[in-house]
Amino acid sequence: MNAGTAVTPAFRKGIGEAGRGGGCPAGAGRAYLTGSAMAERFFGAEDDELSHAQGWDAVFGGRFGRGVLNLDGERHRSYRQALMPLLRRSAVMAHQESIVEMLARAVSSLPLGTPVDLHAFTQPLAFKVAAHLFAGADEHEAEELHTLFDELRTPPVGELGTPGGNHAARRVGRARRRVRELLRAAVGRLEHTDGPVRRLRALPDPPPDDVIGENIAILILAGYETTGYLSARLLWLLARHPREQDAVRAESGDPATAPRLDAIFSETARLHPPLAWLPRTARTDLDFGSTELPAGTEVFYSVTATQRDPEVFVDPDAFRPQRFAEGARHGRFALTPFGAGRRICVGIHLGTLETKLIVSALVRQFRLSTPSGPYIGDVSHNGSTVTSAAPLLARLDRISG
């Protein structure tokens, strides 16, 4: 199938196009899009055509509140405009020293000479960075918030009215209330700091403090899930490819601008985008090529399938960082791990920098190797974000000298 023209309307066929590297969200009334032609239509749609808010409700519901990720219209535009100065490349680079300090503390606790679950290391670290930058949280507060976010990331299991369903709903409710308490404290703590609180309060129609707290929650959520997974995947791939690992280790200077690491980052994000599917909901009847999608259709764009299109990438399932060598071009929508267009991820610069700093720090101190075994793919349990089908294990041995 030509991925440039693929639309699979689940409301007609009952199934979706799963692609490689992540389970396809199941359900009727859904359409699954792949390829650059669909990408242009998907990323170019206005909020009154494809709703982000309703799309992300299918993934996280309202458990984290509302913010720049899951809002539409004027509120999204005003909040994004207020927060963007904090997330530009130049602003993010100012945090490099504090990120390196947190990373050094985390690395010092890593066990050597035995397999380490890379994602179990990178995800809490990415959360601590996000909680520190956006909420001013210390390590103890960040650890509590991380536990609470884990409670909220997946919906309660079981139907209401059953003992199991009622217990799960109460547990999620308690976690939601505690997150609100901690973020209300963060709003008060940060009111005199140049950050999300001051920027949102400076709007002509400023949101109440609870809504500011919800924006902080969304920033943390978006800032740690993708970064933690992409960092773990990159380290695991380097452990499987010693020559590429040596090439990163040999690069001198700032990891943020190292060309080989940048190419490896792009190839990792191509093979294993941390968001396998981008969710939207049609707010009106829409045409996608020759397919008509009625209002209310849940629309999922497959980042993974598009980024493995054999018409764009030769040997698309292979790890080949050289395909992103300087000057290489693959098309506007060939690589969209952080989305594209006007709703591209606001944290793209922070996530990229943090991943490169994590990878560089470990590779320069340790030699990474993987246990023997088959290649480990991705799975998605909520229809968007991914995790590995099995733990991403690597052994770390300190480099002498």
Short mmCIF file of C-alpha atoms in Angstrom, two decimals:
data_model
loop_
_atom_site.label_atom_id
_atom_site.label_comp_id
_atom_site.label_asym_id
_atom_site.label_seq_id
_atom_site.Cartn_x
_atom_site.Cartn_y
_atom_site.Cartn_z
CA MET A 1 0.00 0.00 0.00
CA ASN A 2 1.22 3.50 -0.82
CA ALA A 3 1.44 5.19 2.57
CA GLY A 4 1.11 8.59 0.91
CA THR A 5 -2.59 8.07 0.27
CA ALA A 6 -3.71 5.79 3.10
CA VAL A 7 -7.00 6.35 4.89
CA THR A 8 -8.54 3.46 6.78
CA PRO A 9 -12.00 4.43 8.03
CA ALA A 10 -12.76 2.12 10.93
CA PHE A 11 -16.42 3.05 10.90
CA ARG A 12 -16.61 1.23 7.54
CA LYS A 13 -14.19 -1.64 7.91
CA GLY A 14 -14.20 -2.20 11.64
CA ILE A 15 -10.39 -2.32 11.84
CA GLY A 16 -7.55 0.14 11.53
CA GLU A 17 -4.16 0.16 9.86
CA ALA A 18 -1.84 -0.72 12.70
CA GLY A 19 1.48 -0.08 10.97
CA ARG A 20 4.69 -1.16 12.66
CA GLY A 21 5.81 -0.27 16.13
CA GLY A 22 2.61 0.29 18.11
CA GLY A 23 -0.87 -1.07 18.48
CA CYS A 24 -3.66 0.55 16.53
CA PRO A 25 -6.35 2.23 18.66
CA ALA A 26 -9.41 0.01 18.48
CA GLY A 27 -13.02 1.03 18.07
CA ALA A 28 -15.73 1.93 15.65
CA GLY A 29 -16.21 5.48 14.41
CA ARG A 30 -12.48 5.95 13.92
CA ALA A 31 -10.26 6.66 10.92
CA TYR A 32 -6.52 6.01 10.66
CA LEU A 33 -4.34 8.14 8.41
CA THR A 34 -0.82 7.51 7.11
CA GLY A 35 1.53 9.21 4.67
CA SER A 36 2.66 12.67 3.64
CA ALA A 37 -0.46 13.49 1.63
CA MET A 38 -2.66 12.80 4.64
CA ALA A 39 -0.18 14.63 6.89
CA GLU A 40 -0.60 17.87 5.00
CA ARG A 41 -4.37 17.71 5.41
CA PHE A 42 -4.15 16.53 9.03
CA PHE A 43 -1.61 19.06 10.31
CA GLY A 44 -3.14 21.90 8.29
CA ALA A 45 -6.65 21.46 9.69
CA GLU A 46 -8.06 24.20 11.91
CA ASP A 47 -9.45 23.50 15.36
CA ASP A 48 -13.01 23.83 14.10
CA GLU A 49 -12.24 20.94 11.69
CA LEU A 50 -10.14 18.62 13.84
CA SER A 51 -10.32 19.12 17.60
CA HIS A 52 -7.21 18.54 19.71
CA ALA A 53 -9.19 18.79 22.93
CA GLN A 54 -11.66 16.07 21.98
CA GLY A 55 -8.92 13.98 20.39
CA TRP A 56 -6.77 13.90 23.50
CA ASP A 57 -9.84 13.18 25.62
CA ALA A 58 -9.86 9.76 23.95
CA VAL A 59 -6.34 9.20 25.36
CA PHE A 60 -6.18 10.96 28.76
CA GLY A 61 -9.71 12.21 29.34
CA GLY A 62 -9.71 15.21 31.67
CA ARG A 63 -7.52 13.56 34.30
CA PHE A 64 -4.72 16.13 33.92
CA GLY A 65 -6.93 19.15 33.28
CA ARG A 66 -6.63 21.46 30.27
CA GLY A 67 -3.57 23.16 28.82
CA VAL A 68 -1.74 23.91 25.59
CA LEU A 69 -1.80 20.24 24.54
CA ASN A 70 -5.54 19.63 24.87
CA LEU A 71 -7.26 22.96 24.24
CA ASP A 72 -8.73 24.42 21.07
CA GLY A 73 -9.41 27.90 19.75
CA GLU A 74 -8.62 31.22 21.39
CA ARG A 75 -7.74 29.79 24.80
CA HIS A 76 -5.13 27.52 23.23
CA ARG A 77 -3.69 30.37 21.16
CA SER A 78 -3.45 32.78 24.09
CA TYR A 79 -1.91 30.21 26.45
CA ARG A 80 0.57 29.06 23.80
CA GLN A 81 1.58 32.62 23.00
CA ALA A 82 2.16 33.32 26.69
CA LEU A 83 4.23 30.18 27.29
CA MET A 84 6.28 29.99 24.08
CA PRO A 85 8.99 32.46 25.21
CA LEU A 86 9.83 30.03 28.02
CA LEU A 87 10.30 27.17 25.56
CA ARG A 88 12.23 28.73 22.72
CA ARG A 89 15.64 27.26 21.97
CA SER A 90 17.52 30.16 23.60
CA ALA A 91 15.41 29.97 26.76
CA VAL A 92 15.79 26.21 27.02
CA MET A 93 19.57 26.41 26.64
CA ALA A 94 19.67 28.55 29.79
CA HIS A 95 18.55 25.45 31.76
CA GLN A 96 21.35 23.24 30.47
CA GLU A 97 23.50 23.58 33.58
CA SER A 98 20.70 22.65 36.00
CA ILE A 99 19.70 19.69 33.83
CA VAL A 100 23.31 18.46 33.81
CA GLU A 101 23.42 18.71 37.62
CA MET A 102 20.24 16.63 38.05
CA LEU A 103 21.56 14.15 35.51
CA ALA A 104 24.88 13.78 37.36
CA ARG A 105 23.07 12.93 40.61
CA ALA A 106 20.93 10.34 38.85
CA VAL A 107 23.87 8.74 37.03
CA SER A 108 25.82 8.33 40.26
CA SER A 109 23.22 5.82 41.49
CA LEU A 110 23.31 3.57 38.42
CA PRO A 111 24.47 -0.02 39.05
CA LEU A 112 27.43 -1.17 36.94
CA GLY A 113 28.16 -4.52 35.39
CA THR A 114 24.55 -5.70 35.46
CA PRO A 115 21.61 -5.08 33.10
CA VAL A 116 19.80 -1.79 33.75
CA ASP A 117 16.24 -1.02 32.64
CA LEU A 118 16.96 2.14 30.65
CA HIS A 119 13.39 3.43 30.61
CA ALA A 120 13.08 2.93 34.36
CA PHE A 121 16.09 5.26 34.64
CA THR A 122 15.24 7.91 32.05
CA GLN A 123 11.52 8.37 32.74
CA PRO A 124 11.81 9.44 36.42
CA LEU A 125 14.76 11.63 35.49
CA ALA A 126 12.81 13.37 32.73
CA PHE A 127 9.92 13.84 35.13
CA LYS A 128 12.16 15.47 37.76
CA VAL A 129 13.52 17.87 35.15
CA ALA A 130 10.03 18.83 33.95
CA ALA A 131 8.65 19.16 37.49
CA HIS A 132 11.60 21.33 38.48
CA LEU A 133 11.44 23.61 35.44
CA PHE A 134 7.66 24.05 35.30
CA ALA A 135 6.58 23.65 38.95
CA GLY A 136 9.73 24.50 40.90
CA ALA A 137 9.46 21.08 42.58
CA ASP A 138 12.30 19.65 44.64
CA GLU A 139 13.22 15.98 44.30
CA HIS A 140 10.84 14.82 47.05
CA GLU A 141 7.88 16.68 45.53
CA ALA A 142 8.83 15.46 42.06
CA GLU A 143 8.85 11.84 43.25
CA GLU A 144 5.36 12.21 44.74
CA LEU A 145 4.05 13.91 41.62
CA HIS A 146 5.55 11.19 39.44
CA THR A 147 3.72 8.50 41.42
CA LEU A 148 0.46 10.44 41.10
CA PHE A 149 0.92 11.00 37.37
CA ASP A 150 1.42 7.26 36.91
CA GLU A 151 -1.97 6.76 38.57
CA LEU A 152 -3.58 9.22 36.16
CA ARG A 153 -1.95 8.16 32.88
CA THR A 154 -4.29 5.23 32.28
CA PRO A 155 -8.06 5.21 32.85
CA PRO A 156 -9.59 3.27 35.75
CA VAL A 157 -10.08 -0.43 35.05
CA GLY A 158 -13.56 -1.82 35.60
CA GLU A 159 -17.07 -0.47 35.29
CA LEU A 160 -18.57 1.92 37.80
CA GLY A 161 -21.01 0.10 40.03
CA THR A 162 -18.67 -2.87 40.45
CA PRO A 163 -16.32 -3.16 43.44
CA GLY A 164 -13.22 -3.08 41.23
CA GLY A 165 -14.44 -0.17 39.11
CA ASN A 166 -15.50 1.89 42.13
CA HIS A 167 -12.17 1.30 43.86
CA ALA A 168 -10.21 2.32 40.76
CA ALA A 169 -12.32 5.46 40.31
CA ARG A 170 -11.75 6.47 43.95
CA ARG A 171 -8.01 5.91 43.57
CA VAL A 172 -7.85 8.12 40.48
CA GLY A 173 -9.99 10.75 42.21
CA ARG A 174 -7.61 10.87 45.18
CA ALA A 175 -4.62 11.20 42.87
CA ARG A 176 -6.31 14.01 40.94
CA ARG A 177 -7.09 15.95 44.13
CA ARG A 178 -3.54 15.57 45.44
CA VAL A 179 -2.06 16.74 42.14
CA ARG A 180 -4.25 19.84 42.34
CA GLU A 181 -3.04 20.52 45.89
CA LEU A 182 0.60 20.25 44.89
CA LEU A 183 0.14 22.42 41.81
CA ARG A 184 -1.76 25.09 43.78
CA ALA A 185 1.28 25.24 46.05
CA ALA A 186 3.51 25.51 42.98
CA VAL A 187 1.46 28.44 41.63
CA GLY A 188 1.98 30.32 44.88
CA ARG A 189 5.67 29.44 44.98
CA LEU A 190 6.33 30.65 41.43
CA GLU A 191 4.30 33.86 41.34
CA HIS A 192 7.45 36.01 41.48
CA THR A 193 9.48 33.86 39.05
CA ASP A 194 9.55 34.28 35.28
CA GLY A 195 7.70 31.12 34.42
CA PRO A 196 4.26 29.74 33.53
CA VAL A 197 2.50 31.46 36.44
CA ARG A 198 3.63 35.00 35.68
CA ARG A 199 3.24 34.55 31.92
CA LEU A 200 -0.34 33.29 32.18
CA ARG A 201 -1.32 35.87 34.81
CA ALA A 202 -0.08 38.61 32.48
CA LEU A 203 -2.70 37.75 29.84
CA PRO A 204 -5.49 40.31 29.27
CA ASP A 205 -7.96 37.68 30.50
CA PRO A 206 -5.82 35.66 32.93
CA PRO A 207 -6.97 32.17 33.92
CA PRO A 208 -7.69 31.34 37.57
CA ASP A 209 -4.95 29.66 39.59
CA ASP A 210 -6.49 26.19 39.26
CA VAL A 211 -6.32 26.50 35.47
CA ILE A 212 -2.73 27.73 35.68
CA GLY A 213 -2.01 24.58 37.70
CA GLU A 214 -3.63 22.48 34.98
CA ASN A 215 -1.38 24.10 32.37
CA ILE A 216 1.64 23.20 34.51
CA ALA A 217 0.36 19.61 34.76
CA ILE A 218 0.01 19.38 30.97
CA LEU A 219 3.50 20.84 30.45
CA ILE A 220 4.97 18.24 32.83
CA LEU A 221 3.01 15.41 31.19
CA ALA A 222 4.12 16.39 27.69
CA GLY A 223 7.66 17.03 28.90
CA TYR A 224 8.46 13.71 30.52
CA GLU A 225 6.66 10.88 28.71
CA THR A 226 8.14 11.56 25.30
CA THR A 227 11.60 12.58 26.51
CA GLY A 228 11.95 9.64 28.87
CA TYR A 229 11.05 7.11 26.21
CA LEU A 230 13.07 8.64 23.40
CA SER A 231 16.16 8.82 25.65
CA ALA A 232 15.83 5.17 26.64
CA ARG A 233 15.36 4.06 23.03
CA LEU A 234 18.38 6.02 21.84
CA LEU A 235 20.60 4.55 24.55
CA TRP A 236 19.33 1.05 23.77
CA LEU A 237 20.02 1.45 20.06
CA LEU A 238 23.53 2.70 20.77
CA ALA A 239 24.09 -0.32 23.01
CA ARG A 240 23.13 -2.51 20.02
CA HIS A 241 25.33 -0.55 17.61
CA PRO A 242 28.82 -0.15 19.12
CA ARG A 243 30.23 1.78 16.14
CA GLU A 244 27.54 4.44 16.46
CA GLN A 245 28.16 4.53 20.19
CA ASP A 246 31.86 5.09 19.58
CA ALA A 247 31.05 7.88 17.11
CA VAL A 248 28.97 9.72 19.72
CA ARG A 249 31.67 9.19 22.33
CA ALA A 250 34.30 10.65 20.00
CA GLU A 251 32.38 13.87 19.40
CA SER A 252 33.76 16.78 21.37
CA GLY A 253 32.05 19.97 22.41
CA ASP A 254 28.44 20.68 23.30
CA PRO A 255 26.14 17.64 22.89
CA ALA A 256 23.34 20.01 21.86
CA THR A 257 25.17 20.79 18.61
CA ALA A 258 27.02 17.50 17.97
CA PRO A 259 26.20 16.47 14.36
CA ARG A 260 26.53 12.68 14.75
CA LEU A 261 24.38 12.63 17.88
CA ASP A 262 21.84 14.81 16.07
CA ALA A 263 21.61 12.31 13.19
CA ILE A 264 21.23 9.40 15.63
CA PHE A 265 18.53 11.33 17.50
CA SER A 266 16.58 11.85 14.27
CA GLU A 267 16.88 8.20 13.26
CA THR A 268 15.75 7.04 16.72
CA ALA A 269 12.76 9.39 16.59
CA ARG A 270 11.96 8.05 13.11
CA LEU A 271 12.00 4.39 14.14
CA HIS A 272 10.46 4.87 17.56
CA PRO A 273 8.40 8.07 17.77
CA PRO A 274 7.22 8.48 21.37
CA LEU A 275 3.74 9.31 20.04
CA ALA A 276 2.86 6.54 17.61
CA TRP A 277 -0.58 8.02 16.90
CA LEU A 278 -1.74 11.64 17.06
CA PRO A 279 -5.42 11.87 18.06
CA ARG A 280 -8.05 14.34 16.82
CA THR A 281 -11.84 14.38 16.57
CA ALA A 282 -13.69 15.67 13.50
CA ARG A 283 -15.94 18.57 14.51
CA THR A 284 -17.58 18.75 11.10
CA ASP A 285 -17.92 16.52 8.03
CA LEU A 286 -14.51 16.35 6.35
CA ASP A 287 -13.02 15.08 3.09
CA PHE A 288 -9.70 13.24 3.22
CA GLY A 289 -8.87 12.47 -0.38
CA SER A 290 -11.70 10.30 -1.66
CA THR A 291 -12.86 9.42 1.87
CA GLU A 292 -15.55 11.35 3.72
CA LEU A 293 -15.33 11.44 7.50
CA PRO A 294 -18.52 12.44 9.30
CA ALA A 295 -18.50 14.81 12.27
CA GLY A 296 -17.65 12.96 15.46
CA THR A 297 -15.15 10.59 13.84
CA GLU A 298 -12.06 9.99 15.97
CA VAL A 299 -9.11 10.56 13.63
CA PHE A 300 -5.69 9.07 14.36
CA TYR A 301 -2.63 9.96 12.29
CA SER A 302 0.06 7.26 12.33
CA VAL A 303 3.45 8.84 12.85
CA THR A 304 5.11 5.43 12.96
CA ALA A 305 3.73 4.10 9.67
CA THR A 306 4.50 7.34 7.82
CA GLN A 307 8.07 7.45 9.10
CA ARG A 308 8.63 3.90 7.85
CA ASP A 309 7.30 4.55 4.35
CA PRO A 310 9.58 2.59 1.96
CA GLU A 311 8.90 5.14 -0.77
CA VAL A 312 10.62 7.77 1.39
CA PHE A 313 13.15 5.79 3.42
CA VAL A 314 15.21 3.00 1.88
CA ASP A 315 15.19 -0.11 4.10
CA PRO A 316 12.83 1.72 6.48
CA ASP A 317 13.03 -0.75 9.38
CA ALA A 318 16.83 -0.51 9.61
CA PHE A 319 18.72 1.75 12.03
CA ARG A 320 20.74 3.96 9.66
CA PRO A 321 21.62 7.37 11.16
CA GLN A 322 23.56 8.27 8.01
CA ARG A 323 20.24 8.85 6.24
CA PHE A 324 20.07 12.09 8.26
CA ALA A 325 23.55 13.24 7.34
CA GLU A 326 24.00 16.94 6.75
CA GLY A 327 22.09 18.13 3.72
CA ALA A 328 19.79 15.10 3.44
CA ARG A 329 16.14 15.92 2.66
CA HIS A 330 13.19 13.56 2.97
CA GLY A 331 10.15 15.78 2.56
CA ARG A 332 8.22 18.17 4.76
CA PHE A 333 6.16 15.56 6.65
CA ALA A 334 8.50 12.59 6.43
CA LEU A 335 9.64 13.07 10.05
CA THR A 336 7.06 14.36 12.55
CA PRO A 337 7.79 12.78 15.96
CA PHE A 338 6.82 16.07 17.64
CA GLY A 339 3.94 16.86 15.32
CA ALA A 340 4.05 19.63 12.71
CA GLY A 341 2.48 22.90 11.69
CA ARG A 342 0.98 25.44 14.05
CA ARG A 343 0.37 22.81 16.76
CA ILE A 344 3.89 21.39 16.78
CA CYS A 345 4.94 20.38 20.31
CA VAL A 346 5.87 23.47 22.34
CA GLY A 347 8.49 21.44 24.21
CA ILE A 348 10.41 20.23 21.15
CA HIS A 349 13.58 22.14 22.06
CA LEU A 350 13.54 21.07 25.71
CA GLY A 351 12.91 17.42 24.84
CA THR A 352 15.64 17.38 22.22
CA LEU A 353 18.20 19.04 24.49
CA GLU A 354 17.40 16.83 27.46
CA THR A 355 17.63 13.62 25.44
CA LYS A 356 20.99 14.60 23.98
CA LEU A 357 22.38 15.54 27.41
CA ILE A 358 21.24 12.22 28.94
CA VAL A 359 22.68 10.16 26.11
CA SER A 360 25.96 12.06 25.96
CA ALA A 361 26.51 11.82 29.71
CA LEU A 362 26.07 8.06 29.81
CA VAL A 363 27.98 7.26 26.63
CA ARG A 364 30.98 9.35 27.66
CA GLN A 365 31.20 7.62 31.06
CA PHE A 366 30.12 4.08 30.25
CA ARG A 367 30.30 1.47 27.55
CA LEU A 368 26.79 0.17 26.90
CA SER A 369 25.99 -3.34 25.73
CA THR A 370 22.73 -5.27 25.41
CA PRO A 371 21.92 -8.85 26.41
CA SER A 372 21.38 -11.19 23.49
CA GLY A 373 17.82 -11.53 22.28
CA PRO A 374 15.36 -10.44 19.60
CA TYR A 375 14.67 -6.86 18.65
CA ILE A 376 12.18 -5.22 21.03
CA GLY A 377 9.34 -3.31 19.41
CA ASP A 378 6.86 -0.73 20.70
CA VAL A 379 3.35 -1.08 22.07
CA SER A 380 0.71 1.51 22.92
CA HIS A 381 -1.77 1.01 25.73
CA ASN A 382 -3.72 4.24 25.31
CA GLY A 383 -3.76 4.71 21.54
CA SER A 384 -1.03 7.38 21.38
CA THR A 385 2.02 7.20 23.65
CA VAL A 386 4.22 4.11 23.43
CA THR A 387 6.34 1.93 25.63
CA SER A 388 8.56 -1.01 24.79
CA ALA A 389 7.11 -4.49 24.41
CA ALA A 390 9.75 -5.69 26.89
CA PRO A 391 12.24 -3.89 29.17
CA LEU A 392 15.04 -2.06 27.32
CA LEU A 393 18.01 -3.55 29.14
CA ALA A 394 21.64 -2.50 28.81
CA ARG A 395 24.77 -3.24 30.80
CA LEU A 396 26.92 -0.27 31.78
CA ASP A 397 30.67 -0.66 32.25
CA ARG A 398 32.72 2.35 33.24
CA ILE A 399 35.26 3.51 30.69
CA SER A 400 38.70 3.59 32.30
CA GLY A 401 40.97 6.56 31.84
#
